[in-house]
Coordinates of C-alpha atoms and ligand atoms in Angstrom, one line a residue:
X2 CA 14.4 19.7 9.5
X3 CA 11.1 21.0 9.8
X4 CA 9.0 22.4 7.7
X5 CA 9.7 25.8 9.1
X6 CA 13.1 25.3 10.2
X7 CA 13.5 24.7 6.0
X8 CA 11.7 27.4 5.1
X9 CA 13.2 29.9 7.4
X10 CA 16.6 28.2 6.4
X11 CA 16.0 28.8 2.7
X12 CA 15.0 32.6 3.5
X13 CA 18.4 33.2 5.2
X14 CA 20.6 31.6 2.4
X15 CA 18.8 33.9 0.2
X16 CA 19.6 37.2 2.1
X17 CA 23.3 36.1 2.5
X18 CA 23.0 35.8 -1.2
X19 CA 21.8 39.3 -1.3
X20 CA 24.0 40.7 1.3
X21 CA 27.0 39.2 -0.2
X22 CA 25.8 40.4 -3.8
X23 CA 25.9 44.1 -2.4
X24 CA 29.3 43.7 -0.8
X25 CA 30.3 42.9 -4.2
X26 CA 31.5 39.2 -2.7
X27 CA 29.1 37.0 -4.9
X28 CA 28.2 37.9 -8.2
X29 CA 24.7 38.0 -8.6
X30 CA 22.5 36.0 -10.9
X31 CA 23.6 36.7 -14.7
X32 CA 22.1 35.8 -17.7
X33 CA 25.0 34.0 -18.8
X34 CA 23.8 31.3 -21.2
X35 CA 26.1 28.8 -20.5
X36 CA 25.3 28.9 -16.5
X37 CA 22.0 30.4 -15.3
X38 CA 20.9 30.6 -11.9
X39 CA 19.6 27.1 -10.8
X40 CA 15.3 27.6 -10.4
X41 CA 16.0 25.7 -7.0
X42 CA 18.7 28.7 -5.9
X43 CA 16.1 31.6 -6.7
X44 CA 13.1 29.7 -5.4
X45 CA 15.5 29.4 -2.2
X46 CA 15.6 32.7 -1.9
X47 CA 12.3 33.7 -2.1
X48 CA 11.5 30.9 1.0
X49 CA 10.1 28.3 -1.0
X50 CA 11.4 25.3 -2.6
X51 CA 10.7 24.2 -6.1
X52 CA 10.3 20.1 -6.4
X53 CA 9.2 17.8 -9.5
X54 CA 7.7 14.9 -9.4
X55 CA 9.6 12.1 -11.3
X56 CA 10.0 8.7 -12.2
X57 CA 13.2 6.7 -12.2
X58 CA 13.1 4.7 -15.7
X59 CA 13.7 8.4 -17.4
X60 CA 15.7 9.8 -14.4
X61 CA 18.1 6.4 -14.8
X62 CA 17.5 6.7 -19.0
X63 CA 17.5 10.0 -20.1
X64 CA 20.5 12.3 -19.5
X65 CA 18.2 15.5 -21.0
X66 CA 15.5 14.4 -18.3
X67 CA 18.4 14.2 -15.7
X68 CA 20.3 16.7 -16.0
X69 CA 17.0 19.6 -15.1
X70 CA 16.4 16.9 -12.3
X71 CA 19.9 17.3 -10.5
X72 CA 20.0 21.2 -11.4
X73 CA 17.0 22.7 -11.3
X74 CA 15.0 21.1 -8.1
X75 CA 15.1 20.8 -4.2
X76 CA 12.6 18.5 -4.0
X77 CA 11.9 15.4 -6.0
X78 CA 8.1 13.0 -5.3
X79 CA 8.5 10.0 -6.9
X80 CA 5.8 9.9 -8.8
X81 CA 4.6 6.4 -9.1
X82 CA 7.4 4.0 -7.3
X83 CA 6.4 4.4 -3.6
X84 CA 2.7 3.3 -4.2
X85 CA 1.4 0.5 -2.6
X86 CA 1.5 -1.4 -6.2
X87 CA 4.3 -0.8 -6.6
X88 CA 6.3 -1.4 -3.5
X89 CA 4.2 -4.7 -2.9
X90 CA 3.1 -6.1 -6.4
X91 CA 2.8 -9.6 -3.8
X92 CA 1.8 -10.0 -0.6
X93 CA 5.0 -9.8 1.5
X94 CA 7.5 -9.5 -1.6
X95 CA 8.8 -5.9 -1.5
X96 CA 10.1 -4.4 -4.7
X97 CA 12.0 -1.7 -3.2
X98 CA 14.1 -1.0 -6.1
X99 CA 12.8 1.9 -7.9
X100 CA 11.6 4.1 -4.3
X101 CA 14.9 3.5 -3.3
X102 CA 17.2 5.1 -6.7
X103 CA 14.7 7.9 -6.4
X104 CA 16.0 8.7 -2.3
X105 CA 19.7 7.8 -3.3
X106 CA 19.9 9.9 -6.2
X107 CA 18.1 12.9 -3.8
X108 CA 20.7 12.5 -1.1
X109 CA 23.4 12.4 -3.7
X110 CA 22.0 15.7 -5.3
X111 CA 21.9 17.6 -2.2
X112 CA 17.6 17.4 -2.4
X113 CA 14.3 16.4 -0.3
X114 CA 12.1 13.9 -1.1
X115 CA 8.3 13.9 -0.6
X116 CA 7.1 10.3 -0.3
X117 CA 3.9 9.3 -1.8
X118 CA 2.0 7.8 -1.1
X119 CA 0.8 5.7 1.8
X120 CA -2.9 5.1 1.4
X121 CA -4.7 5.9 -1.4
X122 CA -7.8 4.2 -3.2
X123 CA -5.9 3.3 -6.6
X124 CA -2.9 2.2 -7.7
X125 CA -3.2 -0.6 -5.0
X126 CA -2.2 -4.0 -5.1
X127 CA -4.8 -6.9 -6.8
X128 CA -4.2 -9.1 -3.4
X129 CA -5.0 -6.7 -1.1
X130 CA -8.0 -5.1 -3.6
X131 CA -9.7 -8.6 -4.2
X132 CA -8.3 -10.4 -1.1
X133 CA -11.9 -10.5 0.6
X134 CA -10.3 -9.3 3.7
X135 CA -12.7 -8.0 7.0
X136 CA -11.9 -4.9 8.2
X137 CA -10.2 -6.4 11.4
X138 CA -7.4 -7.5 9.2
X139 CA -7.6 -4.7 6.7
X140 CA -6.8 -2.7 9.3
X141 CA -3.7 -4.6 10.5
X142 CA -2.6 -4.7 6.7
X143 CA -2.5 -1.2 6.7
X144 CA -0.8 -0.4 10.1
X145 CA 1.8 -3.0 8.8
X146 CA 2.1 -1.5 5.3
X147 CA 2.5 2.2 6.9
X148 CA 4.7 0.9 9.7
X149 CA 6.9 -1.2 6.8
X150 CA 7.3 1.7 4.3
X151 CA 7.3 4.6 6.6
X152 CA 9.5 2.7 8.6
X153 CA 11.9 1.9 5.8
X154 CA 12.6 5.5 5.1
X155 CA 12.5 6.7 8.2
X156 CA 15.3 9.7 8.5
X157 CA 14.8 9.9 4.6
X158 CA 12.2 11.5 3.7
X159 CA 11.1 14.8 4.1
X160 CA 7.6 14.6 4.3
X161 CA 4.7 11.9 3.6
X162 CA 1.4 12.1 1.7
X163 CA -0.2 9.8 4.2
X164 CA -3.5 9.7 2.3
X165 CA -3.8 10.5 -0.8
X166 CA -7.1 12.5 -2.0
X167 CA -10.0 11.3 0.5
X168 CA -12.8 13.3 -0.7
X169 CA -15.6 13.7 -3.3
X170 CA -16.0 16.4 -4.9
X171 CA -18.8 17.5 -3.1
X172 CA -17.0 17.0 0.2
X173 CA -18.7 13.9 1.5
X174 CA -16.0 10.7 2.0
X175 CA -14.9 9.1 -1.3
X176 CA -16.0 5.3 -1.0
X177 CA -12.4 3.2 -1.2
X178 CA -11.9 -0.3 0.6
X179 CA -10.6 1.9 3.7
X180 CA -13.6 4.2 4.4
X181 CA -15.8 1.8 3.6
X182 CA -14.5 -1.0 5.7
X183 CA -13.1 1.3 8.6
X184 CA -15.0 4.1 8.4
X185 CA -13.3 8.1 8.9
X186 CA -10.9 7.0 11.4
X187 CA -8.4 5.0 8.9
X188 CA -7.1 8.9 8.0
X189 CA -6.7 9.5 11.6
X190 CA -5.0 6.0 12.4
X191 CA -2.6 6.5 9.4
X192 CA -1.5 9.6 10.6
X193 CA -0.7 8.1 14.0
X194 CA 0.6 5.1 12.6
X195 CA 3.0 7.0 10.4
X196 CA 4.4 9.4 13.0
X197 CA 5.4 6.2 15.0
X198 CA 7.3 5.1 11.9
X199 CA 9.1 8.2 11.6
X200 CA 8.9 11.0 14.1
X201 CA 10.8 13.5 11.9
X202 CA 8.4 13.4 9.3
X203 CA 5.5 15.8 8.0
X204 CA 2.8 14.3 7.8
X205 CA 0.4 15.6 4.8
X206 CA -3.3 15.0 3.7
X207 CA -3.1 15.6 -0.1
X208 CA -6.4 16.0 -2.2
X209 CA -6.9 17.3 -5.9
X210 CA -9.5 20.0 -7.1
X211 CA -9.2 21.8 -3.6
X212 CA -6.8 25.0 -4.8
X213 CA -9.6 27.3 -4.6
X214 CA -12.4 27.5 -1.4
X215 CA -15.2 25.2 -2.5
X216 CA -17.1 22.4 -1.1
X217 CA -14.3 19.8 -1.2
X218 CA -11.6 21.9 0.6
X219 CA -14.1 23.2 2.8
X220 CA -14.5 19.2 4.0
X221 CA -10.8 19.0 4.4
X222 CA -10.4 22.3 6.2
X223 CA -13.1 20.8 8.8
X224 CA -11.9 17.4 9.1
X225 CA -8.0 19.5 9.9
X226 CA -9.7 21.3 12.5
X227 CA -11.2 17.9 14.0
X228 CA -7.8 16.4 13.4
X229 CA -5.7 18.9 14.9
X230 CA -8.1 19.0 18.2
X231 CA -8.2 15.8 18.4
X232 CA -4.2 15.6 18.7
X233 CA -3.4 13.5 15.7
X234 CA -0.3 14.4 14.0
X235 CA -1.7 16.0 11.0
X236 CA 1.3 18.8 9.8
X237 CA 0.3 19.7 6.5
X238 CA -2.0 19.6 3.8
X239 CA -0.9 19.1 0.2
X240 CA -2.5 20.7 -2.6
X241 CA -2.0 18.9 -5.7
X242 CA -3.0 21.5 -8.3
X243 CA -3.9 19.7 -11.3
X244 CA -5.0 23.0 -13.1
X245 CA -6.7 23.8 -16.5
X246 CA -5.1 26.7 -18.4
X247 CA -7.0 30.2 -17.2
X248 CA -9.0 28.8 -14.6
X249 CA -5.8 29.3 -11.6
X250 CA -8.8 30.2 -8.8
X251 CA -9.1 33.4 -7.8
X252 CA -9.2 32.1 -4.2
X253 CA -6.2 30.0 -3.8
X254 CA -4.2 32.6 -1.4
X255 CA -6.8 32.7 0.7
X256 CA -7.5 29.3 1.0
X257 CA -3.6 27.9 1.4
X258 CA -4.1 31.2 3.9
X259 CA -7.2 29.7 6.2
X260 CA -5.1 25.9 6.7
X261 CA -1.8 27.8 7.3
X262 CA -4.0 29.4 10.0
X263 CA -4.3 26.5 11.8
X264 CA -0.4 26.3 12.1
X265 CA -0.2 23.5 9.4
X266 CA 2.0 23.7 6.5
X267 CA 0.4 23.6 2.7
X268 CA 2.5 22.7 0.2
X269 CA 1.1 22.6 -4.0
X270 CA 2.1 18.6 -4.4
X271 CA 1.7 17.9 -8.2
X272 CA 1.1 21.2 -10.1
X273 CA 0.7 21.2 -13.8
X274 CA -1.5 23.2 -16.2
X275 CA -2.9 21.7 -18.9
X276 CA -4.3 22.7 -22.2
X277 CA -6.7 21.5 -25.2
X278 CA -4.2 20.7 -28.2
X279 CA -2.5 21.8 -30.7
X280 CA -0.4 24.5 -28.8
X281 CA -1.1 27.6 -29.8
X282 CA 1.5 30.9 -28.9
X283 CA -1.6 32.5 -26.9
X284 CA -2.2 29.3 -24.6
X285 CA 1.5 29.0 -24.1
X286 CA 1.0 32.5 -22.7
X287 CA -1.7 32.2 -20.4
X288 CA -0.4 29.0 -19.3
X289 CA 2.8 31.4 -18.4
X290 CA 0.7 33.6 -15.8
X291 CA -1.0 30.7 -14.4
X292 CA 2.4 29.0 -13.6
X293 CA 3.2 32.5 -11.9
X294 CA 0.2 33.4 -10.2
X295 CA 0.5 29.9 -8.2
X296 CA 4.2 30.2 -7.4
X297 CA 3.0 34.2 -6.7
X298 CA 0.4 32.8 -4.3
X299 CA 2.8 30.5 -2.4
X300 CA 5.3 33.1 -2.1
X301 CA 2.5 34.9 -0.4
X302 CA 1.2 32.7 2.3
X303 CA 4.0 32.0 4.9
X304 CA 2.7 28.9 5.4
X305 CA 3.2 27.7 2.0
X306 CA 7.0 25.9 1.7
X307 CA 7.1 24.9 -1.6
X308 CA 5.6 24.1 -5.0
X309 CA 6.4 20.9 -6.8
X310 CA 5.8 20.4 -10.4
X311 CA 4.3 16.7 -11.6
X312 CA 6.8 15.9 -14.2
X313 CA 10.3 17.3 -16.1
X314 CA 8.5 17.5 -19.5
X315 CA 5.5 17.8 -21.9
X316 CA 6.6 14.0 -23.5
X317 CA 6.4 12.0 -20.2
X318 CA 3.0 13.7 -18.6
X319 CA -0.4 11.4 -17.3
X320 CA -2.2 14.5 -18.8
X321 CA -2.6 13.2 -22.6
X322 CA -3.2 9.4 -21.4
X323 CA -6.0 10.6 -19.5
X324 CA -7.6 13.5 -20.7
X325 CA -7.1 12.8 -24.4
X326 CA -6.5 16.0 -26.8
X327 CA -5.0 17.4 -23.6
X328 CA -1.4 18.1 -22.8
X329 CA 1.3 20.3 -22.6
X330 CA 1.2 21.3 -18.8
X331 CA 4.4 21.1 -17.7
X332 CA 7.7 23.7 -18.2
X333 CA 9.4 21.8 -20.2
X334 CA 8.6 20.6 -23.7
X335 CA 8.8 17.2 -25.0
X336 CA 12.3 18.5 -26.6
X337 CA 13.4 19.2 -23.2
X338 CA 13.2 23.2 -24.0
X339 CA 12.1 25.7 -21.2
X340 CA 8.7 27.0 -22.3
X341 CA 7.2 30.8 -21.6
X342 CA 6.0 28.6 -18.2
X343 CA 9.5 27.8 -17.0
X344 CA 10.6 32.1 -18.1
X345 CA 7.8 33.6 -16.3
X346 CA 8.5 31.4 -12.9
X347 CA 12.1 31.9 -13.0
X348 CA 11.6 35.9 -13.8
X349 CA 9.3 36.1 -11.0
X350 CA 11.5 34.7 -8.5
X351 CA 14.2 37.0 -9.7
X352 CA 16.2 35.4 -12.7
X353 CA 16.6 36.4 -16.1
X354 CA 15.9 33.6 -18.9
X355 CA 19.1 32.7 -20.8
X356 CA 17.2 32.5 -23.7
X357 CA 13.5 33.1 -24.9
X358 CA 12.1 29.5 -25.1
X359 CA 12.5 27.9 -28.7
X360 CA 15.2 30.3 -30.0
X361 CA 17.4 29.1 -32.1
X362 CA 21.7 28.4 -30.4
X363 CA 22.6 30.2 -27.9
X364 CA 26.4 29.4 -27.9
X365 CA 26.1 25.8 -26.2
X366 CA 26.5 23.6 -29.7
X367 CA 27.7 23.2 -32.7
X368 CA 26.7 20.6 -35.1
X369 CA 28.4 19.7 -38.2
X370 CA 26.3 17.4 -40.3
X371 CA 27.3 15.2 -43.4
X372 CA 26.5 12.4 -45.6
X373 CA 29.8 10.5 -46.3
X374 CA 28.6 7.7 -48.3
X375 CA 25.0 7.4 -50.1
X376 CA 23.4 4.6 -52.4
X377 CA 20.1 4.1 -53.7
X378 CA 18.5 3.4 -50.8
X379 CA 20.4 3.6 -48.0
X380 CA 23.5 6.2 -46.7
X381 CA 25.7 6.5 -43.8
X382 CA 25.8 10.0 -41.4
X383 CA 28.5 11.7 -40.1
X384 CA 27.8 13.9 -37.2
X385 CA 30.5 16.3 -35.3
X386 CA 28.8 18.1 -31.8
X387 CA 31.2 20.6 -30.6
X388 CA 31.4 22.6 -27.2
X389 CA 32.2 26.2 -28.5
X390 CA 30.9 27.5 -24.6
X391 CA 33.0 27.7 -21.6
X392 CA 31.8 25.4 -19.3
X393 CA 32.1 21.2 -19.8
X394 CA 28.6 19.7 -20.8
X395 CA 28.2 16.2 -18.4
X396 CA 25.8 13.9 -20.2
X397 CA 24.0 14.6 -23.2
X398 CA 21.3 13.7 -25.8
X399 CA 20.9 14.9 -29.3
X400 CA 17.9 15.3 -31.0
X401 CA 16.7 16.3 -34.6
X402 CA 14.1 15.4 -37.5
X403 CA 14.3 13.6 -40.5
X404 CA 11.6 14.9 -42.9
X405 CA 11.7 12.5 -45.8
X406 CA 11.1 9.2 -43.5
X407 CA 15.0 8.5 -43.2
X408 CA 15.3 5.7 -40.3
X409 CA 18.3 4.7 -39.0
X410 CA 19.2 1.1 -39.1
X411 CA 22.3 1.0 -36.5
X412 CA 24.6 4.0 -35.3
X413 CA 27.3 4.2 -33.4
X414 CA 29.3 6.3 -30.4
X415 CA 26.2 6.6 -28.6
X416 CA 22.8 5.2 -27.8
X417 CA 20.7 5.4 -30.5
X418 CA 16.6 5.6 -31.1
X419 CA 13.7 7.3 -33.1
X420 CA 10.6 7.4 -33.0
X421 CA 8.7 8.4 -36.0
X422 CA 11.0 11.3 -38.1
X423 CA 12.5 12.5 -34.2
X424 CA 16.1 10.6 -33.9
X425 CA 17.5 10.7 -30.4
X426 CA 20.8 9.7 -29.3
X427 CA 22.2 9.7 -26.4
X428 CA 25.9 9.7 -24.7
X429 CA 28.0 6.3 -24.6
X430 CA 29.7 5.9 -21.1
X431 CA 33.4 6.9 -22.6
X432 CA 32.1 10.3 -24.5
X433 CA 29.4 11.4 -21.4
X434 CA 31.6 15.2 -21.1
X435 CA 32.4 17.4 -23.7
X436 CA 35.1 20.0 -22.5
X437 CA 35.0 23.2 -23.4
X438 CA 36.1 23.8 -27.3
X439 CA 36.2 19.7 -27.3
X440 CA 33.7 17.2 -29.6
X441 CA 33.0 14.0 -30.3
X442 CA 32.0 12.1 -33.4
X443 CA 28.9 10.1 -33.8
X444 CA 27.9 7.8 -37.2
X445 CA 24.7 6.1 -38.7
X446 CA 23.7 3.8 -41.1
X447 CA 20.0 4.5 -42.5
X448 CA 17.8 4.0 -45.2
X449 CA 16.1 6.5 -47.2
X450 CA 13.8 6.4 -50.1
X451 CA 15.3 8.7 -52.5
X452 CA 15.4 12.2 -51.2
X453 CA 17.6 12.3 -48.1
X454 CA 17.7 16.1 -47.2
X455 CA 20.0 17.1 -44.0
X456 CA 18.0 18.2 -40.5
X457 CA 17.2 21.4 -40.1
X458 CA 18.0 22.0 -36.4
X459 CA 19.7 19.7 -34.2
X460 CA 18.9 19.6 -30.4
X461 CA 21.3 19.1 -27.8
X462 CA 19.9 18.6 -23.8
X463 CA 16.8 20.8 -24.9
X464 CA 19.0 23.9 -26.5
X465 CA 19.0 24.1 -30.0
X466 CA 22.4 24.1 -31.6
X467 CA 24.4 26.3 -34.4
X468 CA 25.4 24.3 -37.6
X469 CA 28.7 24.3 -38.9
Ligands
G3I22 O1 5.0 0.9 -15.8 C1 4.0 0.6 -16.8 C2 4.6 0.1 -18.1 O2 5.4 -1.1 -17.8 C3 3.5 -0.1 -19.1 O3 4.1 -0.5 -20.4 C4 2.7 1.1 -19.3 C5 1.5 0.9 -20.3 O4 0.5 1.8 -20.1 O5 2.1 1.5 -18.1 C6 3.1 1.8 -17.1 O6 2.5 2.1 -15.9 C7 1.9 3.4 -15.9 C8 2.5 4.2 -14.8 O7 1.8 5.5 -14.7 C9 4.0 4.5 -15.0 O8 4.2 5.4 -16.0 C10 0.4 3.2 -15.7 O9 -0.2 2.6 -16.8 C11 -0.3 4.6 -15.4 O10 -1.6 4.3 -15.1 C12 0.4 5.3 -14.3 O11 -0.2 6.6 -14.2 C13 0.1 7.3 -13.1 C14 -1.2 7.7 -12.4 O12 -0.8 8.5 -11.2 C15 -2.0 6.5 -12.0 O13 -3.1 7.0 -11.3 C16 0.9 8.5 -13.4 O14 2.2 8.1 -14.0 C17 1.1 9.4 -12.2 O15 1.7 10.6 -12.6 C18 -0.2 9.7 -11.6 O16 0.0 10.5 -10.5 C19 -1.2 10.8 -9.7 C20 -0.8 11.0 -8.3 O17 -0.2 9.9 -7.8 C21 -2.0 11.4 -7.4 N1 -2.7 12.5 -7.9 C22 -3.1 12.4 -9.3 C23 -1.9 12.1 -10.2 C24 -2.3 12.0 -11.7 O18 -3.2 10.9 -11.9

């Protein structure tokens, strides 16, 4: 489908919602706790879709992580398992595995992927970085990678990131073994290259730090305009909207407006919005309107099908690994609980929040926690999580604090870990549902060292539970 042809799609499902609504034949979006409007449904409607980019060790791990995966998004990039490094760690030994769970599990869940990326500067392979190659066979190495990966996933995938941030910030080419070897045309020759691998395909440009109009987007806009003259199958161009909180440029309508223009697509690739630590209430706000005024700003510009998050939550984000005292930019905290980011999103696209973020139960859980046997160092748990909602819950993890440096030693009826004081555990294969009004029963063994007070709250899939 293209690009379009999805967007207009997603438009029509969402008045046929609306019509259906009035008629009184569908009910319309609630704020039910136990079953809110799916983000992907409402972004739907409002023409766009709403895609995260993930990784498939916590997708495959981490039922929490999952579970807003599968429900919440259209579109899923995988964010590091379709890099050349990845795919290739060895000349001609493909390690497909990873790309490949990340396409299943999207076809299974009814979503598009976004493959990235096929030529970038990093993340690159040592052989082919230090091979010593000349740029006759560089170039043949990378019509062959393109053809090979492109090819492999032809039909698949939605739309490519062909090459992956080209420019300097100040517009001019950013040095990398491809520009410097084969000068501008490598971006041209990818593009073609990858349309021959798979016609159905968008074919993207995607670049960092050009939201707003400024000397690096102004070099992309002109090479598009070469591009597109020049007949190469350029379709859109990805924005990847790495953001600092309260600096959202003023100018970023206008400039998805000017390459929309030019009949490409523009899509906002990796958005997150980062902040300098702790989190304070206030940044949490402002972080709230930035996250709308860029979904606002796609909504705006018909040419803009789709924003896509970079990452499920605030615990598994590059941000902190590479800007250090930086973080929380994502909607999702590291306890898997919507933030005033993921409220303000899904109230602007027409929901209403179940819950504010961070609010203690809302109906979902019940916990029931004892201490059935205690010595002087050491005691065993008892925990009972019940279901008092309506609907089953499918996979779970449990989360809570131990403030006097309790540490489990073994536990049982589900997978256990912690890290520091935060204890995690999630489902066992056999206990994965919990029907409505149903429980299950988990145990520990851990030590202490001699005050053992109970958790305060207990966290199931990111919602804070009752205690019983
Ligand atoms: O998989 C290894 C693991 O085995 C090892 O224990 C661990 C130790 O550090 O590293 C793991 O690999 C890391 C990998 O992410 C997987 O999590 C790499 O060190 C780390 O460098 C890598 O970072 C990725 C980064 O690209 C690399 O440049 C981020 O996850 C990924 O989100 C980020 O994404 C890029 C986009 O592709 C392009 N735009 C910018 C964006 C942010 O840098």
């Amino acid at each position: 489908m293209t690009d379009n042809r999805h967007r207009r799609a997603t438009r029509l499902l969402g008045l046929l919602a609306t019509g259906l609504c009035a008629a009184g034949l569908l009910t319309a979006p609630t704020a039910q706790a136990a079953d809110p409007t799916p983000l992907r449904e409402l972004a739907a409607a409002a023409g766009i879709h709403v895609g995260n980019g993930i990784e498939a060790a916590p997708l495959a791990s981490i039922p929490a992580y999952e579970a807003i995966v599968g429900r919440e998004y259209e579109a899923v990039t995988p964010g590091n398992e379709m890099k050349w490094g990845s795919v290739e760690p060895t000349r001609g030994q493909y390690n497909w595995g990873p790309a490949d769970q990340i396409v299943a599990y999207a076809e299974a869940n009814d979503q598009i992927v976004r493959g990235h990326t096929l030529v970038w500067h990093s993340q690159q392979p040592n052989w082919l970085t230090s091979g010593n190659f000349t740029p006759a066979q560089l170039r043949t190495i990378l019509s062959e990678h393109i053809a090979v990966q492109a090819g492999r996933y032809e039909g698949r995938v939605y739309a490519w990131d062909v090459v992956n941030e080209p420019f300097n910030e100040n517009g001019s080419y950013r040095g990398t073994i491809w520009y410097d070897n084969l000068g501008v045309d490598y971006i041209a020759d990818s593009l073609r290259w990858a349309r021959a691998a798979d016609p159905g395909a968008k074919l993207y440009i995607n670049d960092y730090n050009i939201e707003g109009i400024n000397a690096k987007s102004n070099a992309l806009y002109n090479l598009a305009v070469e591009l597109l003259a020049a007949g190469v199958p350029l379709d859109g161009i990805g924005i990847q909207g790495h953001i600092i909180i309260g600096q959202v440029p003023s100018t970023f309508a206008a400039n998805m407006q000017r390459f929309a223009d030019l009949g490409l697509d523009v899509a906002i690739t990796e958005l997150d919005i980062r902040m300098q630590l702790p989190v304070t209430d206030a940044k949490l706000q402002t972080q709230a309107a930035d996250y709308r005024s860029v979904f606002q700003s796609c909504i705006a510009v018909d040419g803009c099908i789709g924003v896509t998050v970079w990452g499920v939550t605030d615990g598994l984000s590059w941000i902190p690994d590479t800007f250090p005292g930086e973080g929380a930019a994502l909607m999702h905290d590291a306890q898997y609980r919507p933030k005033p980011a993921w409220n303000s999103v899904y109230q602007l696209l027409g929901g209403t929040p179940p819950e504010e973020p961070g609010e203690p139960g809302n109906g979902t859980c019940a916990v029931r926690y004892s201490v059935a046997d205690q010595w002087n160092n050491g005691f065993t748990g008892a925990i009972t999580v019940a279901n008092p909602g309506t609907t089953a819950i499918d996979g779970w993890e449990l989360s809570w604090t131990f403030s006097s440096g309790q540490s489990v030693t073994n536990g049982w009826n589900g997978t256990w870990s912690q890290s520091g004081s935060t204890v995690r555990v999630t489902n066992a294969a056999w206990n994965r549902a919990i029907a409505p009004g149903g429980n299950v029963t988990l145990g520990f063994n851990a030590s202490h060292s001699g005050t053992n007070p109970a958790p305060g709250t207990f966290t199931l899939n990111g919602t804070a539970c009752t205690s019983q």
